[in-house]
mmCIF file of C-alpha atoms in Angstrom:
data_model
loop_
_atom_site.group_PDB
_atom_site.id
_atom_site.type_symbol
_atom_site.label_atom_id
_atom_site.label_comp_id
_atom_site.label_asym_id
_atom_site.label_seq_id
_atom_site.Cartn_x
_atom_site.Cartn_y
_atom_site.Cartn_z
ATOM 1 C CA MET A 23 -99.818 -59.905 -95.816
ATOM 2 C CA ALA A 24 -101.290 -58.521 -99.034
ATOM 3 C CA SER A 25 -99.597 -55.258 -98.658
ATOM 4 C CA SER A 26 -96.287 -57.092 -97.875
ATOM 5 C CA TYR A 27 -96.830 -59.159 -100.973
ATOM 6 C CA VAL A 28 -97.399 -56.272 -103.248
ATOM 7 C CA GLN A 29 -94.445 -54.256 -102.083
ATOM 8 C CA LYS A 30 -92.315 -57.197 -102.380
ATOM 9 C CA VAL A 31 -93.460 -57.542 -106.213
ATOM 10 C CA ILE A 32 -92.973 -53.593 -106.564
ATOM 11 C CA ARG A 33 -89.673 -53.524 -105.113
ATOM 12 C CA SER A 34 -88.468 -56.605 -107.494
ATOM 13 C CA VAL A 35 -89.868 -54.620 -110.501
ATOM 14 C CA LYS A 36 -88.249 -51.495 -109.431
ATOM 15 C CA LYS A 37 -84.881 -53.225 -109.121
ATOM 16 C CA SER A 38 -85.057 -54.971 -112.726
ATOM 17 C CA ASN A 39 -86.612 -51.907 -114.449
ATOM 18 C CA PRO A 40 -84.988 -48.772 -112.594
ATOM 19 C CA HIS A 41 -85.449 -46.606 -115.622
ATOM 20 C CA GLN A 42 -88.977 -47.136 -116.510
ATOM 21 C CA PRO A 43 -91.056 -44.526 -114.368
ATOM 22 C CA GLU A 44 -94.344 -44.737 -116.418
ATOM 23 C CA PHE A 45 -94.632 -48.802 -116.236
ATOM 24 C CA ILE A 46 -93.646 -48.703 -112.486
ATOM 25 C CA GLN A 47 -96.443 -46.035 -112.079
ATOM 26 C CA ALA A 48 -99.022 -48.047 -113.810
ATOM 27 C CA LEU A 49 -97.970 -51.019 -111.683
ATOM 28 C CA GLU A 50 -98.240 -49.434 -108.525
ATOM 29 C CA GLU A 51 -101.684 -47.963 -109.303
ATOM 30 C CA VAL A 52 -103.048 -51.384 -110.171
ATOM 31 C CA LEU A 53 -101.604 -53.504 -107.800
ATOM 32 C CA HIS A 54 -102.344 -51.357 -104.627
ATOM 33 C CA SER A 55 -105.967 -51.220 -106.017
ATOM 34 C CA LEU A 56 -105.933 -55.148 -106.039
ATOM 35 C CA GLU A 57 -104.791 -55.501 -102.357
ATOM 36 C CA PRO A 58 -108.163 -56.310 -100.879
ATOM 37 C CA LEU A 59 -108.362 -59.213 -103.386
ATOM 38 C CA PHE A 60 -105.098 -60.535 -102.242
ATOM 39 C CA LEU A 61 -105.903 -60.225 -98.845
ATOM 40 C CA LYS A 62 -109.088 -62.317 -99.269
ATOM 41 C CA ASP A 63 -107.559 -64.904 -101.168
ATOM 42 C CA PRO A 64 -103.970 -66.322 -100.849
ATOM 43 C CA LYS A 65 -103.825 -68.428 -103.823
ATOM 44 C CA TYR A 66 -102.487 -65.286 -105.878
ATOM 45 C CA GLN A 67 -99.515 -65.084 -103.804
ATOM 46 C CA GLN A 68 -98.976 -69.033 -103.409
ATOM 47 C CA ASN A 69 -99.072 -69.366 -107.155
ATOM 48 C CA GLY A 70 -96.893 -66.338 -107.958
ATOM 49 C CA ILE A 71 -99.400 -64.756 -109.996
ATOM 50 C CA LEU A 72 -98.217 -61.206 -109.654
ATOM 51 C CA GLU A 73 -94.648 -62.104 -110.198
ATOM 52 C CA ARG A 74 -95.789 -63.816 -113.640
ATOM 53 C CA ILE A 75 -98.378 -61.038 -114.652
ATOM 54 C CA VAL A 76 -95.898 -58.064 -114.282
ATOM 55 C CA GLU A 77 -93.264 -59.515 -116.480
ATOM 56 C CA PRO A 78 -93.972 -59.464 -120.213
ATOM 57 C CA GLU A 79 -93.786 -62.759 -121.980
ATOM 58 C CA ARG A 80 -91.982 -61.221 -124.730
ATOM 59 C CA GLN A 81 -90.206 -57.840 -125.549
ATOM 60 C CA ILE A 82 -89.273 -57.224 -129.042
ATOM 61 C CA MET A 83 -87.240 -54.562 -130.168
ATOM 62 C CA PHE A 84 -85.997 -53.998 -133.663
ATOM 63 C CA ARG A 85 -84.388 -51.539 -136.224
ATOM 64 C CA VAL A 86 -86.634 -49.681 -138.729
ATOM 65 C CA ALA A 87 -84.798 -48.364 -141.757
ATOM 66 C CA TRP A 88 -86.408 -46.248 -144.160
ATOM 67 C CA THR A 89 -85.852 -43.701 -146.924
ATOM 68 C CA ASP A 90 -87.184 -40.109 -146.825
ATOM 69 C CA ASP A 91 -88.329 -38.025 -149.887
ATOM 70 C CA LYS A 92 -84.726 -36.786 -150.485
ATOM 71 C CA GLY A 93 -83.092 -40.541 -150.731
ATOM 72 C CA ARG A 94 -81.738 -40.423 -147.329
ATOM 73 C CA VAL A 95 -81.769 -43.318 -145.182
ATOM 74 C CA GLN A 96 -83.396 -42.738 -141.864
ATOM 75 C CA VAL A 97 -83.684 -45.107 -138.567
ATOM 76 C CA ASN A 98 -85.962 -45.509 -136.017
ATOM 77 C CA ARG A 99 -86.626 -47.971 -133.303
ATOM 78 C CA GLY A 100 -89.365 -50.469 -133.190
ATOM 79 C CA TYR A 101 -90.924 -52.513 -130.465
ATOM 80 C CA ARG A 102 -93.712 -54.995 -129.582
ATOM 81 C CA VAL A 103 -94.364 -55.840 -125.934
ATOM 82 C CA GLN A 104 -96.240 -58.877 -125.816
ATOM 83 C CA PHE A 105 -97.350 -58.813 -122.267
ATOM 84 C CA ASN A 106 -99.917 -61.619 -121.615
ATOM 85 C CA SER A 107 -101.666 -64.290 -123.726
ATOM 86 C CA ALA A 108 -103.371 -66.133 -120.873
ATOM 87 C CA LEU A 109 -106.810 -65.521 -122.403
ATOM 88 C CA GLY A 110 -105.904 -65.384 -126.139
ATOM 89 C CA PRO A 111 -103.904 -63.756 -128.832
ATOM 90 C CA TYR A 112 -102.073 -60.563 -127.887
ATOM 91 C CA LYS A 113 -104.298 -57.503 -128.685
ATOM 92 C CA GLY A 114 -103.162 -53.781 -128.475
ATOM 93 C CA GLY A 115 -102.224 -50.756 -130.635
ATOM 94 C CA PHE A 116 -99.164 -49.627 -132.496
ATOM 95 C CA ARG A 117 -98.142 -45.967 -131.381
ATOM 96 C CA PHE A 118 -95.979 -43.721 -133.657
ATOM 97 C CA HIS A 119 -94.816 -40.781 -131.685
ATOM 98 C CA PRO A 120 -91.230 -39.183 -130.612
ATOM 99 C CA SER A 121 -91.945 -40.036 -127.035
ATOM 100 C CA VAL A 122 -92.292 -43.804 -127.577
ATOM 101 C CA ASN A 123 -89.955 -46.223 -125.384
ATOM 102 C CA LEU A 124 -90.048 -49.377 -123.518
ATOM 103 C CA SER A 125 -91.280 -48.012 -120.512
ATOM 104 C CA ILE A 126 -94.313 -46.335 -122.142
ATOM 105 C CA LEU A 127 -95.123 -49.299 -124.041
ATOM 106 C CA LYS A 128 -94.857 -51.743 -121.124
ATOM 107 C CA PHE A 129 -97.158 -49.348 -118.949
ATOM 108 C CA LEU A 130 -99.784 -49.486 -121.851
ATOM 109 C CA GLY A 131 -99.528 -53.162 -122.350
ATOM 110 C CA PHE A 132 -99.726 -53.965 -118.618
ATOM 111 C CA GLU A 133 -102.945 -52.110 -118.409
ATOM 112 C CA GLN A 134 -104.197 -53.266 -121.871
ATOM 113 C CA ILE A 135 -104.355 -56.869 -120.046
ATOM 114 C CA PHE A 136 -107.080 -55.872 -117.797
ATOM 115 C CA LYS A 137 -108.837 -53.559 -120.563
ATOM 116 C CA ASN A 138 -109.042 -56.619 -122.745
ATOM 117 C CA SER A 139 -110.184 -58.906 -120.187
ATOM 118 C CA LEU A 140 -113.130 -56.579 -119.080
ATOM 119 C CA SER A 141 -114.347 -56.884 -122.514
ATOM 120 C CA GLY A 142 -115.241 -60.482 -122.234
ATOM 121 C CA LEU A 143 -113.439 -61.499 -125.196
ATOM 122 C CA SER A 144 -110.679 -63.959 -125.418
ATOM 123 C CA ILE A 145 -107.977 -61.703 -126.235
ATOM 124 C CA GLY A 146 -104.678 -60.885 -124.195
ATOM 125 C CA GLY A 147 -102.601 -57.636 -123.808
ATOM 126 C CA ALA A 148 -99.850 -55.981 -125.784
ATOM 127 C CA LYS A 149 -98.601 -52.918 -126.943
ATOM 128 C CA GLY A 150 -96.181 -51.508 -129.600
ATOM 129 C CA GLY A 151 -94.792 -48.963 -131.824
ATOM 130 C CA SER A 152 -92.022 -46.722 -132.868
ATOM 131 C CA ASP A 153 -90.232 -43.146 -132.004
ATOM 132 C CA PHE A 154 -91.191 -42.390 -135.428
ATOM 133 C CA ASP A 155 -93.137 -38.968 -135.744
ATOM 134 C CA PRO A 156 -95.526 -38.845 -138.782
ATOM 135 C CA LYS A 157 -96.041 -35.120 -138.384
ATOM 136 C CA GLY A 158 -94.635 -33.120 -141.100
ATOM 137 C CA LYS A 159 -93.743 -36.359 -143.257
ATOM 138 C CA SER A 160 -95.040 -36.671 -146.906
ATOM 139 C CA ASP A 161 -97.638 -39.705 -147.505
ATOM 140 C CA ALA A 162 -94.957 -41.367 -149.384
ATOM 141 C CA GLU A 163 -92.574 -41.166 -146.402
ATOM 142 C CA VAL A 164 -95.069 -42.510 -144.118
ATOM 143 C CA MET A 165 -95.860 -45.348 -146.471
ATOM 144 C CA ARG A 166 -92.136 -46.181 -146.853
ATOM 145 C CA PHE A 167 -91.601 -46.062 -142.994
ATOM 146 C CA CYS A 168 -94.769 -48.396 -142.385
ATOM 147 C CA GLN A 169 -93.566 -50.839 -145.002
ATOM 148 C CA ALA A 170 -90.212 -51.022 -143.298
ATOM 149 C CA PHE A 171 -91.623 -51.298 -139.808
ATOM 150 C CA MET A 172 -94.148 -54.172 -141.032
ATOM 151 C CA THR A 173 -91.091 -55.853 -142.818
ATOM 152 C CA GLU A 174 -89.589 -56.305 -139.189
ATOM 153 C CA ALA A 175 -92.775 -57.165 -137.265
ATOM 154 C CA PHE A 176 -94.718 -59.179 -139.358
ATOM 155 C CA ARG A 177 -92.898 -62.208 -138.028
ATOM 156 C CA TYR A 178 -94.260 -61.946 -134.393
ATOM 157 C CA ILE A 179 -97.759 -61.227 -135.317
ATOM 158 C CA GLY A 180 -100.824 -63.097 -136.939
ATOM 159 C CA SER A 181 -104.605 -63.736 -136.690
ATOM 160 C CA THR A 182 -104.265 -66.078 -133.829
ATOM 161 C CA ILE A 183 -101.075 -64.807 -132.353
ATOM 162 C CA ASP A 184 -101.038 -61.213 -132.054
ATOM 163 C CA VAL A 185 -103.567 -58.603 -133.637
ATOM 164 C CA PRO A 186 -102.259 -54.843 -133.329
ATOM 165 C CA ALA A 187 -104.379 -51.974 -133.965
ATOM 166 C CA GLY A 188 -103.842 -48.166 -134.328
ATOM 167 C CA ASP A 189 -102.988 -45.705 -131.497
ATOM 168 C CA ILE A 190 -101.510 -42.195 -131.540
ATOM 169 C CA GLY A 191 -99.996 -41.500 -134.676
ATOM 170 C CA VAL A 192 -101.439 -44.703 -136.423
ATOM 171 C CA GLY A 193 -104.880 -44.313 -138.021
ATOM 172 C CA ALA A 194 -106.574 -46.167 -140.903
ATOM 173 C CA ARG A 195 -103.590 -44.702 -143.499
ATOM 174 C CA GLU A 196 -100.863 -46.232 -141.411
ATOM 175 C CA ILE A 197 -102.885 -49.475 -140.563
ATOM 176 C CA GLY A 198 -103.640 -49.844 -144.530
ATOM 177 C CA TYR A 199 -99.870 -49.267 -145.268
ATOM 178 C CA MET A 200 -99.031 -51.874 -142.967
ATOM 179 C CA PHE A 201 -101.573 -54.205 -144.094
ATOM 180 C CA GLY A 202 -100.511 -54.045 -147.507
ATOM 181 C CA GLN A 203 -96.926 -54.847 -146.534
ATOM 182 C CA TYR A 204 -98.185 -57.788 -144.391
ATOM 183 C CA LYS A 205 -100.080 -59.121 -147.301
ATOM 184 C CA ARG A 206 -97.110 -58.796 -149.648
ATOM 185 C CA LEU A 207 -94.616 -60.535 -147.139
ATOM 186 C CA THR A 208 -97.097 -63.520 -146.295
ATOM 187 C CA SER A 209 -99.321 -64.023 -149.212
ATOM 188 C CA SER A 210 -102.043 -64.001 -146.808
ATOM 189 C CA PHE A 211 -105.243 -61.916 -146.648
ATOM 190 C CA GLU A 212 -106.173 -62.414 -142.726
ATOM 191 C CA GLY A 213 -107.490 -60.001 -139.897
ATOM 192 C CA VAL A 214 -104.052 -59.508 -138.529
ATOM 193 C CA LEU A 215 -104.668 -55.587 -138.053
ATOM 194 C CA THR A 216 -107.644 -54.148 -136.892
ATOM 195 C CA GLY A 217 -108.575 -50.400 -137.773
ATOM 196 C CA LYS A 218 -108.408 -51.177 -141.458
ATOM 197 C CA GLY A 219 -110.474 -49.182 -143.987
ATOM 198 C CA LEU A 220 -113.944 -50.678 -144.751
ATOM 199 C CA LYS A 221 -112.805 -51.511 -148.450
ATOM 200 C CA TRP A 222 -110.306 -53.864 -147.191
ATOM 201 C CA GLY A 223 -111.834 -55.650 -144.193
ATOM 202 C CA GLY A 224 -112.413 -52.781 -141.523
ATOM 203 C CA SER A 225 -115.406 -52.530 -139.121
ATOM 204 C CA LEU A 226 -118.336 -49.871 -139.050
ATOM 205 C CA ALA A 227 -117.793 -47.314 -136.157
ATOM 206 C CA ARG A 228 -114.025 -48.513 -135.369
ATOM 207 C CA LYS A 229 -112.879 -45.013 -136.016
ATOM 208 C CA GLU A 230 -115.509 -43.888 -133.655
ATOM 209 C CA ALA A 231 -115.540 -46.265 -130.888
ATOM 210 C CA THR A 232 -113.143 -44.941 -128.342
ATOM 211 C CA GLY A 233 -114.251 -41.529 -128.260
ATOM 212 C CA TYR A 234 -118.036 -42.503 -128.192
ATOM 213 C CA GLY A 235 -117.233 -44.935 -125.444
ATOM 214 C CA SER A 236 -115.527 -42.543 -123.386
ATOM 215 C CA VAL A 237 -118.672 -40.439 -123.495
ATOM 216 C CA TYR A 238 -121.069 -42.966 -122.973
ATOM 217 C CA PHE A 239 -119.084 -44.139 -119.788
ATOM 218 C CA ALA A 240 -119.179 -40.231 -118.441
ATOM 219 C CA SER A 241 -122.870 -40.263 -119.300
ATOM 220 C CA ASN A 242 -123.626 -43.531 -117.389
ATOM 221 C CA MET A 243 -121.406 -42.181 -114.594
ATOM 222 C CA LEU A 244 -123.362 -39.007 -114.403
ATOM 223 C CA LYS A 245 -126.900 -40.766 -114.283
ATOM 224 C CA ALA A 246 -125.851 -43.047 -111.553
ATOM 225 C CA ARG A 247 -125.545 -39.528 -109.853
ATOM 226 C CA ASN A 248 -128.698 -38.212 -111.054
ATOM 227 C CA MET A 249 -126.737 -35.628 -113.479
ATOM 228 C CA ASP A 250 -126.448 -35.529 -117.260
ATOM 229 C CA LEU A 251 -124.543 -34.214 -119.965
ATOM 230 C CA GLU A 252 -127.321 -31.887 -121.210
ATOM 231 C CA GLY A 253 -125.960 -28.169 -121.393
ATOM 232 C CA ALA A 254 -122.686 -29.177 -119.750
ATOM 233 C CA THR A 255 -119.487 -27.131 -121.048
ATOM 234 C CA CYS A 256 -116.538 -29.649 -121.347
ATOM 235 C CA ALA A 257 -112.912 -29.464 -121.974
ATOM 236 C CA VAL A 258 -111.324 -32.025 -124.456
ATOM 237 C CA SER A 259 -107.730 -32.336 -125.170
ATOM 238 C CA GLY A 260 -106.389 -34.012 -128.194
ATOM 239 C CA SER A 261 -107.429 -33.858 -131.981
ATOM 240 C CA GLY A 262 -106.968 -37.246 -133.204
ATOM 241 C CA ASN A 263 -109.968 -39.971 -133.361
ATOM 242 C CA VAL A 264 -110.325 -40.312 -129.685
ATOM 243 C CA ALA A 265 -110.808 -36.390 -129.137
ATOM 244 C CA ILE A 266 -112.622 -35.910 -132.414
ATOM 245 C CA TYR A 267 -115.501 -38.398 -131.829
ATOM 246 C CA THR A 268 -115.574 -37.540 -127.987
ATOM 247 C CA ILE A 269 -116.305 -34.027 -129.317
ATOM 248 C CA GLU A 270 -119.121 -35.482 -131.736
ATOM 249 C CA LYS A 271 -120.781 -37.761 -129.136
ATOM 250 C CA LEU A 272 -120.574 -34.880 -126.687
ATOM 251 C CA TYR A 273 -122.715 -32.764 -129.174
ATOM 252 C CA GLN A 274 -124.968 -35.598 -129.906
ATOM 253 C CA LEU A 275 -125.745 -35.884 -126.189
ATOM 254 C CA GLY A 276 -126.310 -32.097 -125.757
ATOM 255 C CA ALA A 277 -122.932 -30.887 -124.234
ATOM 256 C CA LYS A 278 -120.617 -28.298 -125.554
ATOM 257 C CA PRO A 279 -117.067 -29.102 -126.083
ATOM 258 C CA VAL A 280 -115.075 -25.896 -126.226
ATOM 259 C CA THR A 281 -111.223 -27.048 -126.602
ATOM 260 C CA ALA A 282 -108.907 -29.380 -128.562
ATOM 261 C CA SER A 283 -105.370 -29.518 -128.590
ATOM 262 C CA ASP A 284 -102.218 -31.127 -130.276
ATOM 263 C CA SER A 285 -98.381 -31.127 -130.016
ATOM 264 C CA ARG A 286 -98.371 -27.631 -131.340
ATOM 265 C CA GLY A 287 -100.937 -25.861 -129.576
ATOM 266 C CA CYS A 288 -104.339 -25.746 -128.275
ATOM 267 C CA ILE A 289 -107.765 -24.103 -129.307
ATOM 268 C CA TYR A 290 -110.255 -22.630 -126.998
ATOM 269 C CA HIS A 291 -113.531 -21.804 -128.667
ATOM 270 C CA PRO A 292 -116.094 -20.538 -126.264
ATOM 271 C CA ALA A 293 -118.748 -20.885 -128.699
ATOM 272 C CA GLY A 294 -118.129 -24.726 -129.143
ATOM 273 C CA ILE A 295 -115.818 -26.509 -131.123
ATOM 274 C CA ASN A 296 -116.519 -26.293 -134.850
ATOM 275 C CA LEU A 297 -116.688 -30.214 -135.653
ATOM 276 C CA ASP A 298 -116.793 -29.724 -139.209
ATOM 277 C CA ALA A 299 -113.592 -27.339 -139.272
ATOM 278 C CA LEU A 300 -111.970 -29.777 -136.935
ATOM 279 C CA LYS A 301 -112.303 -32.747 -139.037
ATOM 280 C CA GLN A 302 -111.158 -30.630 -141.981
ATOM 281 C CA VAL A 303 -108.049 -29.481 -140.646
ATOM 282 C CA LYS A 304 -107.125 -33.049 -138.747
ATOM 283 C CA GLU A 305 -108.718 -35.767 -141.047
ATOM 284 C CA VAL A 306 -108.349 -34.085 -144.491
ATOM 285 C CA GLU A 307 -105.512 -31.582 -144.138
ATOM 286 C CA ARG A 308 -103.599 -33.110 -141.354
ATOM 287 C CA ALA A 309 -102.493 -29.596 -140.366
ATOM 288 C CA SER A 310 -101.897 -27.675 -136.928
ATOM 289 C CA LEU A 311 -104.765 -26.364 -134.994
ATOM 290 C CA ALA A 312 -103.375 -22.882 -136.066
ATOM 291 C CA ARG A 313 -105.143 -23.596 -139.377
ATOM 292 C CA TYR A 314 -108.564 -24.195 -137.070
ATOM 293 C CA ALA A 315 -108.161 -20.850 -135.759
ATOM 294 C CA GLU A 316 -107.793 -19.364 -139.556
ATOM 295 C CA LEU A 317 -111.185 -21.155 -140.242
ATOM 296 C CA CYS A 318 -112.776 -19.910 -137.169
ATOM 297 C CA LYS A 319 -111.898 -16.534 -136.209
ATOM 298 C CA ASP A 320 -113.724 -16.430 -132.915
ATOM 299 C CA ALA A 321 -111.706 -19.271 -131.688
ATOM 300 C CA LYS A 322 -108.191 -18.583 -129.579
ATOM 301 C CA TYR A 323 -105.120 -20.482 -130.417
ATOM 302 C CA ILE A 324 -102.265 -21.082 -127.910
ATOM 303 C CA PRO A 325 -99.027 -22.153 -129.145
ATOM 304 C CA ALA A 326 -97.303 -24.853 -126.922
ATOM 305 C CA LYS A 327 -94.402 -22.559 -126.415
ATOM 306 C CA GLU A 328 -96.457 -20.133 -124.762
ATOM 307 C CA TYR A 329 -97.980 -22.582 -122.321
ATOM 308 C CA PRO A 330 -97.324 -21.706 -118.723
ATOM 309 C CA LYS A 331 -94.748 -24.210 -117.184
ATOM 310 C CA ASP A 332 -96.117 -27.570 -116.458
ATOM 311 C CA GLN A 333 -99.675 -26.500 -116.947
ATOM 312 C CA HIS A 334 -101.643 -27.231 -120.157
ATOM 313 C CA PRO A 335 -104.070 -24.440 -120.964
ATOM 314 C CA VAL A 336 -106.942 -27.177 -121.699
ATOM 315 C CA TRP A 337 -107.159 -27.558 -117.939
ATOM 316 C CA ASN A 338 -107.493 -24.174 -117.212
ATOM 317 C CA VAL A 339 -110.819 -23.407 -119.061
ATOM 318 C CA PRO A 340 -113.840 -23.072 -117.100
ATOM 319 C CA CYS A 341 -115.850 -26.264 -117.556
ATOM 320 C CA LYS A 342 -118.074 -28.706 -115.882
ATOM 321 C CA LEU A 343 -116.263 -31.890 -117.259
ATOM 322 C CA ALA A 344 -112.848 -32.809 -118.489
ATOM 323 C CA PHE A 345 -112.343 -35.435 -121.193
ATOM 324 C CA PRO A 346 -108.426 -36.338 -121.390
ATOM 325 C CA SER A 347 -108.118 -37.689 -125.025
ATOM 326 C CA ALA A 348 -104.590 -37.303 -125.978
ATOM 327 C CA THR A 349 -101.813 -39.125 -124.038
ATOM 328 C CA GLN A 350 -101.228 -40.423 -120.493
ATOM 329 C CA ASN A 351 -100.727 -38.468 -117.378
ATOM 330 C CA GLU A 352 -102.472 -35.504 -118.637
ATOM 331 C CA VAL A 353 -104.198 -34.359 -115.518
#
């Protein structure tokens, strides 16, 4: 009975969302894992809970027109998927990356519902962003894009409505630009965005939280199996906030992270990632990891164009533990 109920809902979603593979994949993984619950208690089927939870409460798509440094108008697409507010205001990040589309945001927003509910806080699930790529853009271009994005998005968010955060391509700089535009448009200084700088209402350890949390989870999982991180060689993907602070916490707990990656290539550093160099390259210079190889001569840099087909070099490095910290479906 539970299986037929789940299959019925999945078939319906596939029919209404035929070109959204990432969303359908996440849906199938979550719903199949919950089949024992539906078998045990028929109230979920009787009250159409699945039918309601798989359909976002609101899907917003808008145009973002901004001006580059040469005075040319550029146009990107912006999104906000407000998936579920049963427990409280929508909560989930903004992602700025060329891969952003409705399928990926619905996948992320759907899973955000459950992530947020497990926190014990009264917050719902959402996700948003744009296909804008901050890489290679000047600070002024990023600022103008963020202001243009918020000019469209501000009417859908608020401290008791929807509280976005950062995600891929959206750090404290981008959050600051968007928060400034929100204040300008609403004449209101409120906690409508998390991930702000400490000088204008941000929280201590906000930047480190996701990476640290990943390592704490792994540490506790290993302890439950009478193992620990001490001396373990670890492969880490990504080089943003999650990856950098995963690497930092791995060092603090005695492990040795040896890889990092970005969209242009990956680093393999057998002696262990030089955290100061990585922060200099990514947080100060905002450069490619090729720059890391210039600073650390014993590290090997592999450009993305040289990757074997469908095979990321990070996952070919000999290691005891792997920490995917870049994007979805990495391994």
